[in-house]
Amino acid sequence: MDLGLDGWRVLVTGGTSGVGQAVAAELAAEGAAVAAAGRSASADSGSGPGTGIPVIGADLTTPEGAEALIAEAVDLLGGLDGLVLGAGGAVEGALEEVDDATLQYALELNLLASARAIRAAVPALRHSPGRILLLTARSASEPRAGHGPSNMAKAGLAALGKTASREFASDGILVNCLAPGRLRSRQVDRAFDPEARERFASAHIPLGRFGDPEEAAPVAALLISPRNTYITGETVHVDGGMGQSL
């Protein structure tokens, strides 16, 4: 399927590792002009020099950082047609014990950073049939005990995506969420050694294995592409059947 991504200009935050990196690579392979944002422009990743995907150093936990990132991406790419928001991460903590600083960090890292990036990018996205994709998590709809801070933030991302889809529909901007399940990454591999992965997959994932980031990338590419013309406000799960909610 031709997704019409030739010349499509896309910024991928969190694009230097994990699912974000896989999405950036998929978009570039489909012909898009892609910039990846990471906390360090010299991040050890598959994006950057030698890959054809430039990396912009960015800190989205401040309004100034989000505005600077979007401005630099627009200047680098010559405009902006798509925004993939993949920056973030799990923040553990039992609700009875977690302090306010940890709660605030989880919200800044996952939710507020994405809200700021959307706010800064919408003026540029209005000049094209813009697309926005937020990477959330299965825990947004099925919260995990002991992960209260990021559960709240990821659920907030889903609400942010739905809100943005309604507010910007009249501008032709489509907004969706992609919710990965257990996909291999440095973070996941730190939490699950091979034996733990096998036990978890056997007990909880109908397909019987953890996925790879590259298995989520084609879905992301479709949702962020101009070929998507009527899907907005949705959350698509890529989790090997792990989710139990409807």
PDB file of C-alpha atoms in Angstrom:
ATOM      1  CA  MET A   1       0.000   0.000   0.000  1.00  0.00           C
ATOM      2  CA  ASP A   2       1.320   3.434  -0.944  1.00  0.00           C
ATOM      3  CA  LEU A   3       0.787   5.614   2.133  1.00  0.00           C
ATOM      4  CA  GLY A   4       1.495   8.841   0.254  1.00  0.00           C
ATOM      5  CA  LEU A   5       4.351   9.724   2.573  1.00  0.00           C
ATOM      6  CA  ASP A   6       6.794  10.908  -0.091  1.00  0.00           C
ATOM      7  CA  GLY A   7       7.805  14.407   0.965  1.00  0.00           C
ATOM      8  CA  TRP A   8       5.625  14.237   4.111  1.00  0.00           C
ATOM      9  CA  ARG A   9       7.400  16.116   6.904  1.00  0.00           C
ATOM     10  CA  VAL A  10       7.220  14.428  10.294  1.00  0.00           C
ATOM     11  CA  LEU A  11       8.741  15.070  13.709  1.00  0.00           C
ATOM     12  CA  VAL A  12       9.018  12.068  16.045  1.00  0.00           C
ATOM     13  CA  THR A  13       9.681  12.816  19.699  1.00  0.00           C
ATOM     14  CA  GLY A  14      11.268   9.994  21.644  1.00  0.00           C
ATOM     15  CA  GLY A  15      12.564   9.031  18.228  1.00  0.00           C
ATOM     16  CA  THR A  16      16.004   7.870  19.305  1.00  0.00           C
ATOM     17  CA  SER A  17      15.002   4.585  20.946  1.00  0.00           C
ATOM     18  CA  GLY A  18      12.272   1.957  21.238  1.00  0.00           C
ATOM     19  CA  VAL A  19       8.990   2.362  19.408  1.00  0.00           C
ATOM     20  CA  GLY A  20       9.703   5.984  18.521  1.00  0.00           C
ATOM     21  CA  GLN A  21      12.912   5.012  16.756  1.00  0.00           C
ATOM     22  CA  ALA A  22      11.152   2.217  14.869  1.00  0.00           C
ATOM     23  CA  VAL A  23       8.398   4.603  13.775  1.00  0.00           C
ATOM     24  CA  ALA A  24      10.932   7.189  12.603  1.00  0.00           C
ATOM     25  CA  ALA A  25      12.738   4.538  10.549  1.00  0.00           C
ATOM     26  CA  GLU A  26       9.481   3.250   9.044  1.00  0.00           C
ATOM     27  CA  LEU A  27       8.389   6.730   8.011  1.00  0.00           C
ATOM     28  CA  ALA A  28      11.763   7.458   6.451  1.00  0.00           C
ATOM     29  CA  ALA A  29      11.640   4.157   4.548  1.00  0.00           C
ATOM     30  CA  GLU A  30       8.226   5.180   3.195  1.00  0.00           C
ATOM     31  CA  GLY A  31       9.719   8.399   1.808  1.00  0.00           C
ATOM     32  CA  ALA A  32       8.896  10.900   4.536  1.00  0.00           C
ATOM     33  CA  ALA A  33      11.315  13.618   5.607  1.00  0.00           C
ATOM     34  CA  VAL A  34      11.771  12.781   9.286  1.00  0.00           C
ATOM     35  CA  ALA A  35      13.405  14.480  12.242  1.00  0.00           C
ATOM     36  CA  ALA A  36      13.782  12.618  15.527  1.00  0.00           C
ATOM     37  CA  ALA A  37      13.821  14.430  18.853  1.00  0.00           C
ATOM     38  CA  GLY A  38      15.692  13.066  21.864  1.00  0.00           C
ATOM     39  CA  ARG A  39      16.959  14.398  25.142  1.00  0.00           C
ATOM     40  CA  SER A  40      20.421  14.451  23.616  1.00  0.00           C
ATOM     41  CA  ALA A  41      21.228  15.020  19.955  1.00  0.00           C
ATOM     42  CA  SER A  42      24.072  12.541  20.383  1.00  0.00           C
ATOM     43  CA  ALA A  43      21.809   9.797  21.739  1.00  0.00           C
ATOM     44  CA  ASP A  44      22.982   6.233  21.111  1.00  0.00           C
ATOM     45  CA  SER A  45      20.285   5.210  18.702  1.00  0.00           C
ATOM     46  CA  GLY A  46      19.478   4.201  15.186  1.00  0.00           C
ATOM     47  CA  SER A  47      18.556   7.783  14.368  1.00  0.00           C
ATOM     48  CA  GLY A  48      21.152  10.378  13.592  1.00  0.00           C
ATOM     49  CA  PRO A  49      24.302  10.553  11.488  1.00  0.00           C
ATOM     50  CA  GLY A  50      24.541   7.776   8.944  1.00  0.00           C
ATOM     51  CA  THR A  51      20.824   6.985   8.979  1.00  0.00           C
ATOM     52  CA  GLY A  52      19.521  10.017   7.127  1.00  0.00           C
ATOM     53  CA  ILE A  53      17.375  10.926  10.142  1.00  0.00           C
ATOM     54  CA  PRO A  54      18.624  14.054  11.919  1.00  0.00           C
ATOM     55  CA  VAL A  55      18.257  14.199  15.691  1.00  0.00           C
ATOM     56  CA  ILE A  56      17.264  17.366  17.534  1.00  0.00           C
ATOM     57  CA  GLY A  57      18.157  17.624  21.200  1.00  0.00           C
ATOM     58  CA  ALA A  58      15.063  18.631  23.147  1.00  0.00           C
ATOM     59  CA  ASP A  59      13.666  18.913  26.662  1.00  0.00           C
ATOM     60  CA  LEU A  60       9.878  18.923  26.459  1.00  0.00           C
ATOM     61  CA  THR A  61       9.345  19.288  30.190  1.00  0.00           C
ATOM     62  CA  THR A  62       9.280  23.079  29.811  1.00  0.00           C
ATOM     63  CA  PRO A  63       7.069  25.243  27.576  1.00  0.00           C
ATOM     64  CA  GLU A  64      10.175  26.902  26.153  1.00  0.00           C
ATOM     65  CA  GLY A  65      11.665  23.525  25.220  1.00  0.00           C
ATOM     66  CA  ALA A  66       8.562  22.447  23.317  1.00  0.00           C
ATOM     67  CA  GLU A  67       8.311  25.706  21.407  1.00  0.00           C
ATOM     68  CA  ALA A  68      12.023  25.622  20.515  1.00  0.00           C
ATOM     69  CA  LEU A  69      11.777  22.020  19.302  1.00  0.00           C
ATOM     70  CA  ILE A  70       8.805  22.672  17.020  1.00  0.00           C
ATOM     71  CA  ALA A  71      10.420  25.818  15.630  1.00  0.00           C
ATOM     72  CA  GLU A  72      13.663  23.971  14.899  1.00  0.00           C
ATOM     73  CA  ALA A  73      11.825  21.047  13.281  1.00  0.00           C
ATOM     74  CA  VAL A  74       9.760  23.364  11.063  1.00  0.00           C
ATOM     75  CA  ASP A  75      12.922  25.186  10.014  1.00  0.00           C
ATOM     76  CA  LEU A  76      14.811  21.930   9.375  1.00  0.00           C
ATOM     77  CA  LEU A  77      12.019  20.189   7.458  1.00  0.00           C
ATOM     78  CA  GLY A  78      10.571  23.238   5.738  1.00  0.00           C
ATOM     79  CA  GLY A  79       7.226  22.794   7.447  1.00  0.00           C
ATOM     80  CA  LEU A  80       5.366  20.125   9.372  1.00  0.00           C
ATOM     81  CA  ASP A  81       2.733  17.626   8.243  1.00  0.00           C
ATOM     82  CA  GLY A  82       2.876  15.044  11.035  1.00  0.00           C
ATOM     83  CA  LEU A  83       3.793  14.876  14.705  1.00  0.00           C
ATOM     84  CA  VAL A  84       4.464  11.602  16.517  1.00  0.00           C
ATOM     85  CA  LEU A  85       4.708  12.036  20.281  1.00  0.00           C
ATOM     86  CA  GLY A  86       6.697   9.109  21.632  1.00  0.00           C
ATOM     87  CA  ALA A  87       8.672  10.722  24.448  1.00  0.00           C
ATOM     88  CA  GLY A  88       7.893   9.462  27.940  1.00  0.00           C
ATOM     89  CA  GLY A  89       8.305   6.422  30.117  1.00  0.00           C
ATOM     90  CA  ALA A  90       7.007   4.345  32.991  1.00  0.00           C
ATOM     91  CA  VAL A  91       7.211   5.847  36.483  1.00  0.00           C
ATOM     92  CA  GLU A  92       6.655   3.392  39.311  1.00  0.00           C
ATOM     93  CA  GLY A  93       5.217   4.122  42.722  1.00  0.00           C
ATOM     94  CA  ALA A  94       2.498   2.860  45.057  1.00  0.00           C
ATOM     95  CA  LEU A  95      -0.140   5.542  45.580  1.00  0.00           C
ATOM     96  CA  GLU A  96       0.128   5.350  49.371  1.00  0.00           C
ATOM     97  CA  GLU A  97       3.850   6.029  49.244  1.00  0.00           C
ATOM     98  CA  VAL A  98       4.571   8.144  46.160  1.00  0.00           C
ATOM     99  CA  ASP A  99       5.491  11.780  46.775  1.00  0.00           C
ATOM    100  CA  ASP A 100       4.328  14.853  44.902  1.00  0.00           C
ATOM    101  CA  ALA A 101       7.651  15.284  43.114  1.00  0.00           C
ATOM    102  CA  THR A 102       7.324  11.827  41.526  1.00  0.00           C
ATOM    103  CA  LEU A 103       3.729  12.471  40.516  1.00  0.00           C
ATOM    104  CA  GLN A 104       4.696  15.783  38.956  1.00  0.00           C
ATOM    105  CA  TYR A 105       7.639  14.209  37.123  1.00  0.00           C
ATOM    106  CA  ALA A 106       5.396  11.517  35.608  1.00  0.00           C
ATOM    107  CA  LEU A 107       2.924  14.136  34.416  1.00  0.00           C
ATOM    108  CA  GLU A 108       5.640  16.391  33.007  1.00  0.00           C
ATOM    109  CA  LEU A 109       7.419  13.536  31.232  1.00  0.00           C
ATOM    110  CA  ASN A 110       4.398  11.866  29.696  1.00  0.00           C
ATOM    111  CA  LEU A 111       1.399  14.183  29.569  1.00  0.00           C
ATOM    112  CA  LEU A 112       2.365  17.834  29.811  1.00  0.00           C
ATOM    113  CA  ALA A 113       5.263  17.456  27.374  1.00  0.00           C
ATOM    114  CA  SER A 114       2.869  16.126  24.732  1.00  0.00           C
ATOM    115  CA  ALA A 115       0.275  18.810  25.404  1.00  0.00           C
ATOM    116  CA  ARG A 116       2.931  21.496  25.008  1.00  0.00           C
ATOM    117  CA  ALA A 117       4.216  19.978  21.768  1.00  0.00           C
ATOM    118  CA  ILE A 118       0.710  19.827  20.293  1.00  0.00           C
ATOM    119  CA  ARG A 119       0.035  23.423  21.286  1.00  0.00           C
ATOM    120  CA  ALA A 120       3.248  24.558  19.629  1.00  0.00           C
ATOM    121  CA  ALA A 121       2.793  22.433  16.476  1.00  0.00           C
ATOM    122  CA  VAL A 122      -0.836  23.087  15.577  1.00  0.00           C
ATOM    123  CA  PRO A 123      -0.194  26.399  13.743  1.00  0.00           C
ATOM    124  CA  ALA A 124       2.218  24.598  11.405  1.00  0.00           C
ATOM    125  CA  LEU A 125      -0.024  21.532  11.022  1.00  0.00           C
ATOM    126  CA  ARG A 126      -2.919  23.748   9.919  1.00  0.00           C
ATOM    127  CA  HIS A 127      -1.021  24.473   6.697  1.00  0.00           C
ATOM    128  CA  SER A 128      -1.322  20.830   5.632  1.00  0.00           C
ATOM    129  CA  PRO A 129      -3.756  17.965   6.235  1.00  0.00           C
ATOM    130  CA  GLY A 130      -1.919  17.472   9.523  1.00  0.00           C
ATOM    131  CA  ARG A 131      -1.753  14.301  11.551  1.00  0.00           C
ATOM    132  CA  ILE A 132      -0.856  13.759  15.215  1.00  0.00           C
ATOM    133  CA  LEU A 133      -0.125  10.398  16.845  1.00  0.00           C
ATOM    134  CA  LEU A 134       0.413   9.954  20.581  1.00  0.00           C
ATOM    135  CA  LEU A 135       2.122   6.835  21.906  1.00  0.00           C
ATOM    136  CA  THR A 136       0.320   5.789  25.075  1.00  0.00           C
ATOM    137  CA  ALA A 137       0.328   2.362  26.732  1.00  0.00           C
ATOM    138  CA  ARG A 138      -1.938  -0.557  27.581  1.00  0.00           C
ATOM    139  CA  SER A 139      -1.871   0.771  31.165  1.00  0.00           C
ATOM    140  CA  ALA A 140      -3.926   3.774  30.034  1.00  0.00           C
ATOM    141  CA  SER A 141      -7.004   1.531  29.922  1.00  0.00           C
ATOM    142  CA  GLU A 142      -5.824  -1.302  32.217  1.00  0.00           C
ATOM    143  CA  PRO A 143      -3.774   0.345  35.001  1.00  0.00           C
ATOM    144  CA  ARG A 144      -1.042  -1.693  36.663  1.00  0.00           C
ATOM    145  CA  ALA A 145      -0.727  -1.738  40.455  1.00  0.00           C
ATOM    146  CA  GLY A 146       2.451  -0.047  41.604  1.00  0.00           C
ATOM    147  CA  HIS A 147       2.625   2.249  38.576  1.00  0.00           C
ATOM    148  CA  GLY A 148       0.197   4.934  39.705  1.00  0.00           C
ATOM    149  CA  PRO A 149       2.179   7.962  38.448  1.00  0.00           C
ATOM    150  CA  SER A 150       2.529   6.766  34.874  1.00  0.00           C
ATOM    151  CA  ASN A 151      -0.924   5.113  34.848  1.00  0.00           C
ATOM    152  CA  MET A 152      -2.461   8.531  35.449  1.00  0.00           C
ATOM    153  CA  ALA A 153      -0.236  10.206  32.886  1.00  0.00           C
ATOM    154  CA  LYS A 154      -0.862   7.595  30.178  1.00  0.00           C
ATOM    155  CA  ALA A 155      -4.615   7.742  30.733  1.00  0.00           C
ATOM    156  CA  GLY A 156      -4.305  11.506  30.458  1.00  0.00           C
ATOM    157  CA  LEU A 157      -2.587  11.074  27.090  1.00  0.00           C
ATOM    158  CA  ALA A 158      -5.580   9.135  25.791  1.00  0.00           C
ATOM    159  CA  ALA A 159      -7.869  11.921  26.978  1.00  0.00           C
ATOM    160  CA  LEU A 160      -5.551  14.496  25.413  1.00  0.00           C
ATOM    161  CA  GLY A 161      -5.713  12.679  22.077  1.00  0.00           C
ATOM    162  CA  LYS A 162      -9.497  12.490  22.151  1.00  0.00           C
ATOM    163  CA  THR A 163      -9.774  16.166  23.100  1.00  0.00           C
ATOM    164  CA  ALA A 164      -7.373  17.292  20.387  1.00  0.00           C
ATOM    165  CA  SER A 165      -9.179  15.179  17.789  1.00  0.00           C
ATOM    166  CA  ARG A 166     -12.374  17.094  18.484  1.00  0.00           C
ATOM    167  CA  GLU A 167     -10.845  20.544  18.803  1.00  0.00           C
ATOM    168  CA  PHE A 168      -8.784  20.368  15.600  1.00  0.00           C
ATOM    169  CA  ALA A 169     -11.087  18.330  13.340  1.00  0.00           C
ATOM    170  CA  SER A 170     -12.341  21.467  11.620  1.00  0.00           C
ATOM    171  CA  ASP A 171      -8.729  22.233  10.648  1.00  0.00           C
ATOM    172  CA  GLY A 172      -8.385  18.830   8.971  1.00  0.00           C
ATOM    173  CA  ILE A 173      -5.992  17.621  11.677  1.00  0.00           C
ATOM    174  CA  LEU A 174      -6.524  13.966  12.610  1.00  0.00           C
ATOM    175  CA  VAL A 175      -5.348  12.842  16.051  1.00  0.00           C
ATOM    176  CA  ASN A 176      -5.005   9.264  17.274  1.00  0.00           C
ATOM    177  CA  CYS A 177      -3.219   7.201  19.914  1.00  0.00           C
ATOM    178  CA  LEU A 178      -1.147   4.054  19.545  1.00  0.00           C
ATOM    179  CA  ALA A 179      -0.957   1.900  22.664  1.00  0.00           C
ATOM    180  CA  PRO A 180       1.874  -0.657  22.593  1.00  0.00           C
ATOM    181  CA  GLY A 181       1.829  -3.680  24.855  1.00  0.00           C
ATOM    182  CA  ARG A 182       5.019  -5.517  25.798  1.00  0.00           C
ATOM    183  CA  LEU A 183       7.341  -4.519  22.971  1.00  0.00           C
ATOM    184  CA  ARG A 184      11.066  -5.101  23.327  1.00  0.00           C
ATOM    185  CA  SER A 185      13.097  -2.038  24.327  1.00  0.00           C
ATOM    186  CA  ARG A 186      15.948  -1.210  26.649  1.00  0.00           C
ATOM    187  CA  GLN A 187      13.434  -0.262  29.332  1.00  0.00           C
ATOM    188  CA  VAL A 188      11.433  -3.475  28.915  1.00  0.00           C
ATOM    189  CA  ASP A 189      14.556  -5.628  28.788  1.00  0.00           C
ATOM    190  CA  ARG A 190      15.757  -4.101  32.059  1.00  0.00           C
ATOM    191  CA  ALA A 191      12.471  -5.052  33.688  1.00  0.00           C
ATOM    192  CA  PHE A 192      12.183  -8.559  32.154  1.00  0.00           C
ATOM    193  CA  ASP A 193      15.095 -10.932  31.707  1.00  0.00           C
ATOM    194  CA  PRO A 194      14.578 -13.723  29.119  1.00  0.00           C
ATOM    195  CA  GLU A 195      13.053 -16.141  31.625  1.00  0.00           C
ATOM    196  CA  ALA A 196      10.725 -13.463  33.006  1.00  0.00           C
ATOM    197  CA  ARG A 197       9.648 -12.544  29.492  1.00  0.00           C
ATOM    198  CA  GLU A 198       8.805 -16.155  28.728  1.00  0.00           C
ATOM    199  CA  ARG A 199       6.794 -16.548  31.947  1.00  0.00           C
ATOM    200  CA  PHE A 200       4.894 -13.295  31.424  1.00  0.00           C
ATOM    201  CA  ALA A 201       4.143 -13.983  27.783  1.00  0.00           C
ATOM    202  CA  SER A 202       2.947 -17.506  28.515  1.00  0.00           C
ATOM    203  CA  ALA A 203       0.601 -16.250  31.217  1.00  0.00           C
ATOM    204  CA  HIS A 204      -0.674 -12.978  29.732  1.00  0.00           C
ATOM    205  CA  ILE A 205      -0.115 -12.655  25.965  1.00  0.00           C
ATOM    206  CA  PRO A 206      -2.233 -14.853  23.665  1.00  0.00           C
ATOM    207  CA  LEU A 207       0.406 -14.700  20.909  1.00  0.00           C
ATOM    208  CA  GLY A 208       2.878 -16.087  23.441  1.00  0.00           C
ATOM    209  CA  ARG A 209       5.727 -13.625  23.041  1.00  0.00           C
ATOM    210  CA  PHE A 210       6.822 -10.036  23.498  1.00  0.00           C
ATOM    211  CA  GLY A 211       6.642  -7.980  20.313  1.00  0.00           C
ATOM    212  CA  ASP A 212       9.287  -5.942  18.562  1.00  0.00           C
ATOM    213  CA  PRO A 213       9.002  -2.160  18.069  1.00  0.00           C
ATOM    214  CA  GLU A 214       9.049  -2.688  14.312  1.00  0.00           C
ATOM    215  CA  GLU A 215       5.715  -4.516  14.600  1.00  0.00           C
ATOM    216  CA  ALA A 216       4.017  -1.312  15.765  1.00  0.00           C
ATOM    217  CA  ALA A 217       5.674   0.947  13.203  1.00  0.00           C
ATOM    218  CA  PRO A 218       3.487   0.118  10.150  1.00  0.00           C
ATOM    219  CA  VAL A 219       0.330   0.870  12.156  1.00  0.00           C
ATOM    220  CA  ALA A 220       1.806   4.190  13.242  1.00  0.00           C
ATOM    221  CA  ALA A 221       2.804   5.002   9.667  1.00  0.00           C
ATOM    222  CA  LEU A 222      -0.742   4.468   8.424  1.00  0.00           C
ATOM    223  CA  LEU A 223      -2.303   6.602  11.163  1.00  0.00           C
ATOM    224  CA  ILE A 224       0.153   9.477  10.618  1.00  0.00           C
ATOM    225  CA  SER A 225      -0.081   9.349   6.816  1.00  0.00           C
ATOM    226  CA  PRO A 226      -2.343  11.228   4.371  1.00  0.00           C
ATOM    227  CA  ARG A 227      -3.809   7.820   3.458  1.00  0.00           C
ATOM    228  CA  ASN A 228      -5.643   8.020   6.786  1.00  0.00           C
ATOM    229  CA  THR A 229      -8.597  10.241   6.037  1.00  0.00           C
ATOM    230  CA  TYR A 230     -11.335   9.179   8.464  1.00  0.00           C
ATOM    231  CA  ILE A 231      -9.769   7.722  11.617  1.00  0.00           C
ATOM    232  CA  THR A 232      -9.485  10.225  14.424  1.00  0.00           C
ATOM    233  CA  GLY A 233      -9.941  10.206  18.192  1.00  0.00           C
ATOM    234  CA  GLU A 234      -9.115   6.486  18.399  1.00  0.00           C
ATOM    235  CA  THR A 235      -6.648   4.381  20.387  1.00  0.00           C
ATOM    236  CA  VAL A 236      -5.183   1.420  18.505  1.00  0.00           C
ATOM    237  CA  HIS A 237      -3.589  -1.326  20.627  1.00  0.00           C
ATOM    238  CA  VAL A 238      -0.585  -3.310  19.420  1.00  0.00           C
ATOM    239  CA  ASP A 239      -0.178  -5.841  22.219  1.00  0.00           C
ATOM    240  CA  GLY A 240      -0.409  -9.400  20.895  1.00  0.00           C
ATOM    241  CA  GLY A 241      -3.900  -9.726  22.337  1.00  0.00           C
ATOM    242  CA  MET A 242      -2.760  -8.968  25.921  1.00  0.00           C
ATOM    243  CA  GLY A 243      -5.506  -6.466  26.657  1.00  0.00           C
ATOM    244  CA  GLN A 244      -8.712  -7.784  28.191  1.00  0.00           C
ATOM    245  CA  SER A 245     -10.871  -4.664  27.992  1.00  0.00           C
ATOM    246  CA  LEU A 246     -13.277  -4.069  25.098  1.00  0.00           C
TER     247      LEU A 246
END
